[in-house]
Amino acid sequence: MDGGTQFRFSPASDNAVEAEGSFAQLYRQAHGKAGLSRLPVAALLDWLTGRGGDASGIDPLITNGQPVTSDNLDRVKGNVFLAFLFHDLRSKLDAHMQAAKRAGTGPFAPLPPGLTQAQKLNRLRAQSCVSLNQVLDVWAAELGNRPATGCPFARMARFAKGFFKGSALYARADHDMVSISKTGSNTALHMCFSLVEGALHLGLDLPANEWRAALWRSRKELKTLAAGSLGMIVTFLHASHLEPEGESAVNPTDGGAFRLEQGADGVRLRLDSRPIKPFSTGHDQLYTGCPAFHVSGMIEMYLDWVLDIAAYHGLHRPEWLVPAVAARNAYQQGLRG
């Protein structure tokens, strides 16, 4: 997508088909119970495109005449701006990932001998996050050096940089455009690694191509979760024990929030809906979901990379099989605790 190109965004359609009582339906309903409404991001991205990346005057389009707190407004504006900019980032991330795979560098570099599977996962997760952060640094610097004339992404980057710097919300959190991009992208990688962890803990033992197909079929679980509000996502990660120890995306989880399901097209991992809890700060009314959710194929790209890394290092088969009932019992005990 080159600077100056006109493009259209399609509305997110994660809820197009929802089975009664499914994770997606219950998750969406919990947002409603919390008093949260999804912001139509695609329409805003189209509006920004028509203005060549100039976001001046976007506030009334977001609030639509409704009273919205300054923090809520800044939170959704930040996500919209990043969703726009990530359309430029996606191809650069993909190129970096493919280059690392071909060269055997970063998370594709050989691992030290003698590591357990858990140690391998921890190391690969950390290397993946470091590699991703390096791309984000280079991308942000290059974007800042582009002439804003004729490039909507460069124009938006300048606007977003000033917005994040002047926002009381992001100042309190000590976040700027690059750091919040890293935080969100690292968490996206962590969630993809959680699928691998879940498969190992549930004893999924398949040849590499069948294992990959099973986890690829599970990608909607990640997209559904990513479509939620930040508060709802964090609440679910904590309640389901998918939030890593120490709250760092490079730390392991126990994978127990998933269950195996046999469908017509084969086995897949599903998220347990029991930890879904309505959550709101009490001040927010609008949410967007993760910015990457609004970039076609971006979450799939993260998952594709993680599956490549895991299979490359032989993490598609458990060293020892953990019976599914044991994993379920441990998970249920955690919920009761």
Coordinates of C-alpha atoms in Angstrom, one line a residue:
M1 CA 0.0 0.0 0.0
D2 CA 1.9 3.0 -1.2
G3 CA 1.6 6.6 0.0
G4 CA -1.2 8.4 -1.8
T5 CA -3.1 5.2 -2.7
Q6 CA -6.8 5.4 -2.0
F7 CA -8.2 2.3 -0.2
R8 CA -11.4 1.2 1.5
F9 CA -11.8 -0.6 4.8
S10 CA -14.3 -3.3 5.4
P11 CA -16.3 -3.4 8.7
A12 CA -15.1 -6.1 11.2
S13 CA -17.4 -9.1 10.8
D14 CA -16.3 -11.3 13.7
N15 CA -19.9 -11.6 14.8
A16 CA -21.4 -12.4 11.4
V17 CA -22.2 -16.0 12.5
E18 CA -22.5 -16.7 16.2
A19 CA -23.7 -20.1 17.5
E20 CA -26.1 -19.9 20.5
G21 CA -24.0 -19.9 23.7
S22 CA -20.7 -19.6 21.8
F23 CA -17.7 -17.8 23.2
A24 CA -18.2 -15.0 20.6
Q25 CA -21.9 -14.5 21.5
L26 CA -21.3 -14.6 25.3
Y27 CA -18.3 -12.2 24.9
R28 CA -20.3 -9.7 22.9
Q29 CA -23.3 -9.9 25.3
A30 CA -21.0 -9.3 28.3
H31 CA -19.8 -6.1 26.6
G32 CA -23.5 -5.0 26.4
K33 CA -24.1 -5.8 30.1
A34 CA -21.1 -3.7 30.9
G35 CA -22.6 -0.8 29.0
L36 CA -20.1 -0.8 26.2
S37 CA -20.7 -0.2 22.5
R38 CA -18.5 -1.0 19.6
L39 CA -17.3 2.0 17.6
P40 CA -17.6 1.6 13.8
V41 CA -13.9 1.8 13.1
A42 CA -14.1 1.0 9.3
A43 CA -16.1 4.1 8.6
L44 CA -13.6 6.3 10.5
L45 CA -10.7 4.7 8.6
D46 CA -12.4 5.5 5.3
W47 CA -13.0 9.1 6.5
L48 CA -9.3 9.4 7.4
T49 CA -8.3 8.0 4.0
G50 CA -10.4 10.5 2.2
R51 CA -8.6 13.2 4.1
G52 CA -5.2 11.9 3.3
G53 CA -4.5 10.9 7.0
D54 CA -5.5 14.2 8.5
A55 CA -7.5 13.5 11.7
S56 CA -8.5 17.0 12.5
G57 CA -12.2 17.2 13.4
I58 CA -12.6 13.5 14.1
D59 CA -14.0 13.9 17.6
P60 CA -17.7 14.6 16.6
L61 CA -17.6 11.5 14.4
I62 CA -16.6 9.4 17.3
T63 CA -18.9 10.8 20.0
N64 CA -21.9 11.3 17.6
G65 CA -23.4 13.9 20.0
Q66 CA -23.1 11.6 23.1
P67 CA -21.2 12.7 26.2
V68 CA -17.9 10.7 26.3
T69 CA -15.2 11.1 28.9
S70 CA -11.8 12.5 27.8
D71 CA -10.1 9.2 28.7
N72 CA -12.6 7.2 26.7
L73 CA -12.3 9.5 23.7
D74 CA -8.5 9.4 23.8
R75 CA -8.4 5.6 24.2
V76 CA -10.6 5.0 21.1
K77 CA -8.8 7.8 19.1
G78 CA -5.4 6.2 19.8
N79 CA -6.7 2.8 18.6
V80 CA -8.2 4.3 15.5
F81 CA -5.0 6.1 14.6
L82 CA -2.9 2.9 15.2
A83 CA -5.4 0.8 13.1
F84 CA -4.8 3.3 10.2
L85 CA -1.1 3.2 10.6
F86 CA -0.9 -0.6 11.0
H87 CA -2.1 -0.9 7.4
D88 CA 1.4 0.5 6.5
L89 CA 3.2 -1.7 9.1
R90 CA 1.7 -5.0 8.1
S91 CA 3.7 -5.6 4.9
K92 CA 7.0 -4.6 6.7
L93 CA 6.4 -7.0 9.5
D94 CA 5.6 -9.8 7.1
A95 CA 8.8 -9.1 5.1
H96 CA 10.9 -9.1 8.3
M97 CA 9.3 -12.4 9.4
Q98 CA 9.9 -14.1 6.1
A99 CA 13.5 -12.9 6.0
A100 CA 14.2 -14.2 9.5
K101 CA 12.8 -17.6 8.6
R102 CA 15.0 -17.8 5.4
A103 CA 18.1 -16.6 7.2
G104 CA 17.6 -18.6 10.4
T105 CA 17.9 -15.6 12.6
G106 CA 16.0 -14.1 15.6
P107 CA 13.4 -16.7 16.8
F108 CA 14.5 -19.1 14.0
A109 CA 18.1 -19.2 15.3
P110 CA 19.2 -22.5 16.8
L111 CA 18.4 -23.0 20.5
P112 CA 20.9 -24.0 23.2
P113 CA 20.9 -27.8 23.8
G114 CA 19.2 -29.2 26.9
L115 CA 16.2 -26.9 27.2
T116 CA 12.8 -28.2 28.2
Q117 CA 9.8 -27.4 26.1
A118 CA 8.7 -24.7 28.5
Q119 CA 12.2 -23.1 28.4
K120 CA 12.1 -23.2 24.6
L121 CA 8.8 -21.5 24.5
N122 CA 9.9 -18.8 26.9
R123 CA 13.0 -18.1 24.9
L124 CA 11.2 -18.1 21.6
R125 CA 8.5 -15.9 22.9
A126 CA 11.1 -13.4 24.2
Q127 CA 13.1 -13.5 20.9
S128 CA 9.9 -13.0 18.9
C129 CA 9.0 -9.9 20.9
V130 CA 12.5 -8.5 20.6
S131 CA 12.4 -9.0 16.9
L132 CA 9.0 -7.4 16.5
N133 CA 10.1 -4.4 18.6
Q134 CA 13.1 -3.8 16.3
V135 CA 10.8 -3.7 13.3
L136 CA 8.5 -1.2 15.1
D137 CA 11.5 1.1 15.9
V138 CA 12.7 1.1 12.3
W139 CA 9.2 1.5 10.9
A140 CA 8.4 4.5 13.2
A141 CA 11.7 6.2 12.3
E142 CA 11.2 5.7 8.6
L143 CA 7.6 6.8 8.8
G144 CA 8.7 10.0 10.5
N145 CA 11.2 10.8 7.8
R146 CA 8.7 10.4 4.9
P147 CA 7.3 13.7 3.5
A148 CA 3.7 14.1 4.7
T149 CA 2.7 15.5 1.3
G150 CA 1.1 12.6 -0.7
C151 CA 1.6 10.0 2.0
P152 CA -1.4 9.5 4.3
F153 CA 0.5 7.4 6.7
A154 CA 3.3 9.9 7.2
R155 CA 0.7 12.6 7.7
M156 CA -1.2 10.5 10.2
A157 CA 2.0 9.6 12.0
R158 CA 2.8 13.2 12.6
F159 CA -0.7 13.9 13.8
A160 CA -0.7 10.7 16.1
K161 CA 2.7 11.6 17.5
G162 CA 1.4 15.0 18.7
F163 CA -1.8 13.4 19.9
F164 CA -0.1 10.7 22.1
K165 CA 2.3 13.3 23.5
G166 CA -0.5 15.7 24.5
S167 CA -2.9 13.1 25.8
A168 CA -3.3 13.1 29.6
L169 CA -4.4 9.4 29.4
Y170 CA -1.2 8.3 27.6
A171 CA 1.0 10.6 29.6
R172 CA -0.2 8.9 32.9
A173 CA 0.5 5.5 31.4
D174 CA 3.9 6.7 30.1
H175 CA 3.0 5.6 26.5
D176 CA 3.8 7.1 23.1
M177 CA 2.9 5.9 19.7
V178 CA 5.8 3.4 19.5
S179 CA 5.6 2.0 23.0
I180 CA 1.9 1.4 22.9
S181 CA 2.4 -0.3 19.5
K182 CA 5.0 -2.6 21.1
T183 CA 2.7 -3.4 24.0
G184 CA -0.2 -4.4 21.8
S185 CA 1.9 -6.3 19.3
N186 CA 3.8 -8.2 22.0
T187 CA 0.4 -9.2 23.6
A188 CA -0.8 -10.4 20.2
L189 CA 2.2 -12.6 19.9
H190 CA 1.7 -13.9 23.4
M191 CA -1.8 -14.9 22.6
C192 CA -0.6 -16.8 19.6
F193 CA 2.0 -18.6 21.7
S194 CA -0.8 -19.4 24.2
L195 CA -2.4 -21.6 21.5
V196 CA 0.9 -23.5 21.2
E197 CA 1.0 -23.8 25.0
G198 CA -2.6 -24.9 25.2
A199 CA -2.0 -27.6 22.6
L200 CA 1.0 -29.0 24.5
H201 CA -0.8 -29.0 27.9
L202 CA -3.9 -30.7 26.4
G203 CA -1.6 -33.4 24.9
L204 CA -2.5 -32.7 21.2
D205 CA -0.1 -35.0 19.4
L206 CA -0.2 -34.7 15.7
P207 CA 2.2 -34.6 12.7
A208 CA 3.4 -31.0 12.0
N209 CA 1.0 -30.4 9.1
E210 CA -2.1 -31.7 11.0
W211 CA -1.0 -29.8 14.1
R212 CA -0.7 -26.6 12.2
A213 CA -4.1 -27.1 10.5
A214 CA -5.7 -27.6 14.0
L215 CA -4.2 -24.4 15.4
W216 CA -5.0 -22.5 12.3
R217 CA -8.6 -23.5 12.6
S218 CA -8.4 -22.0 16.1
R219 CA -7.5 -18.5 14.9
K220 CA -11.1 -17.2 15.3
E221 CA -10.6 -17.6 19.1
L222 CA -7.8 -15.0 19.0
K223 CA -9.7 -12.7 16.7
T224 CA -12.9 -12.8 18.8
L225 CA -10.9 -12.0 22.0
A226 CA -9.0 -9.2 20.1
A227 CA -12.3 -7.6 19.1
G228 CA -13.2 -6.7 22.7
S229 CA -12.5 -3.7 24.9
L230 CA -9.2 -3.5 26.6
G231 CA -10.8 -3.9 30.0
M232 CA -12.8 -7.0 29.0
I233 CA -9.7 -8.5 27.4
V234 CA -7.5 -7.9 30.5
T235 CA -10.3 -9.2 32.7
F236 CA -10.6 -12.4 30.7
L237 CA -6.9 -13.0 30.5
H238 CA -6.6 -12.7 34.3
A239 CA -9.7 -14.9 35.1
S240 CA -8.6 -17.6 32.6
H241 CA -5.0 -17.6 33.8
L242 CA -3.9 -16.6 30.3
E243 CA -2.3 -13.5 31.8
P244 CA 1.3 -14.4 32.3
E245 CA 3.1 -14.4 35.6
G246 CA 4.6 -10.9 36.2
E247 CA 2.3 -9.4 33.5
S248 CA 4.9 -9.7 30.9
A249 CA 4.1 -11.1 27.4
V250 CA 7.4 -13.1 27.5
N251 CA 6.4 -15.1 30.5
P252 CA 4.6 -18.5 30.3
T253 CA 1.0 -19.4 31.1
D254 CA -0.5 -22.8 31.8
G255 CA -2.5 -23.0 28.6
G256 CA -5.5 -24.2 30.6
A257 CA -8.1 -21.8 29.3
F258 CA -8.4 -23.8 26.1
R259 CA -10.3 -27.1 25.4
L260 CA -10.1 -29.4 22.5
E261 CA -13.1 -29.7 20.2
Q262 CA -13.7 -32.1 17.4
G263 CA -15.5 -30.5 14.5
A264 CA -16.5 -31.6 11.0
D265 CA -13.3 -30.1 9.6
G266 CA -11.1 -31.6 12.4
V267 CA -9.9 -30.8 15.9
R268 CA -9.4 -27.3 17.1
L269 CA -8.8 -25.4 20.3
R270 CA -11.6 -23.4 21.8
L271 CA -11.6 -20.8 24.6
D272 CA -13.5 -21.6 27.7
S273 CA -16.3 -19.0 28.1
R274 CA -16.7 -19.3 31.8
P275 CA -14.1 -16.6 32.7
I276 CA -16.0 -14.0 30.6
K277 CA -17.0 -11.2 33.0
P278 CA -18.7 -7.9 32.2
F279 CA -16.2 -5.2 33.0
S280 CA -16.1 -1.4 32.6
T281 CA -14.2 1.3 34.4
G282 CA -17.6 3.0 34.8
H283 CA -16.4 5.9 32.6
D284 CA -16.1 4.2 29.2
Q285 CA -18.9 3.8 26.8
L286 CA -17.1 3.1 23.5
Y287 CA -14.5 0.6 22.5
T288 CA -12.8 -0.4 19.3
G289 CA -11.0 -3.7 19.9
C290 CA -7.3 -4.2 19.2
P291 CA -6.0 -2.0 16.3
A292 CA -4.6 -5.1 14.6
F293 CA -8.1 -6.6 14.5
H294 CA -9.0 -3.9 12.0
V295 CA -6.2 -4.7 9.6
S296 CA -7.1 -7.6 7.3
G297 CA -4.9 -10.6 7.9
M298 CA -2.7 -9.1 10.5
I299 CA -3.7 -11.3 13.4
E300 CA -3.4 -14.3 11.1
M301 CA 0.1 -13.1 10.2
Y302 CA 1.1 -13.1 13.8
L303 CA -0.3 -16.6 14.2
D304 CA 1.4 -17.8 11.0
W305 CA 4.7 -16.6 12.3
V306 CA 4.3 -18.3 15.7
L307 CA 3.3 -21.6 14.1
D308 CA 6.3 -21.4 11.9
I309 CA 8.6 -20.8 14.9
A310 CA 7.0 -23.6 17.0
A311 CA 7.1 -26.2 14.2
Y312 CA 10.7 -25.2 13.2
H313 CA 11.8 -26.0 16.8
G314 CA 9.7 -29.1 17.1
L315 CA 7.2 -27.8 19.5
H316 CA 4.2 -29.3 17.7
R317 CA 4.4 -32.5 19.8
P318 CA 4.5 -32.7 23.6
E319 CA 7.5 -34.2 25.3
W320 CA 5.0 -36.0 27.5
L321 CA 1.3 -36.2 27.1
V322 CA -0.8 -34.4 29.7
P323 CA -4.2 -36.0 29.9
A324 CA -6.9 -33.5 29.0
V325 CA -8.8 -34.3 32.2
A326 CA -5.8 -33.3 34.3
A327 CA -5.5 -30.0 32.5
R328 CA -9.2 -29.4 32.9
N329 CA -9.1 -30.2 36.6
A330 CA -6.2 -27.9 37.2
Y331 CA -7.9 -25.1 35.3
Q332 CA -11.2 -25.6 37.2
Q333 CA -9.3 -25.5 40.5
G334 CA -7.7 -22.2 39.5
L335 CA -11.2 -20.8 38.7
R336 CA -12.4 -21.8 42.2
G337 CA -9.3 -20.2 43.8

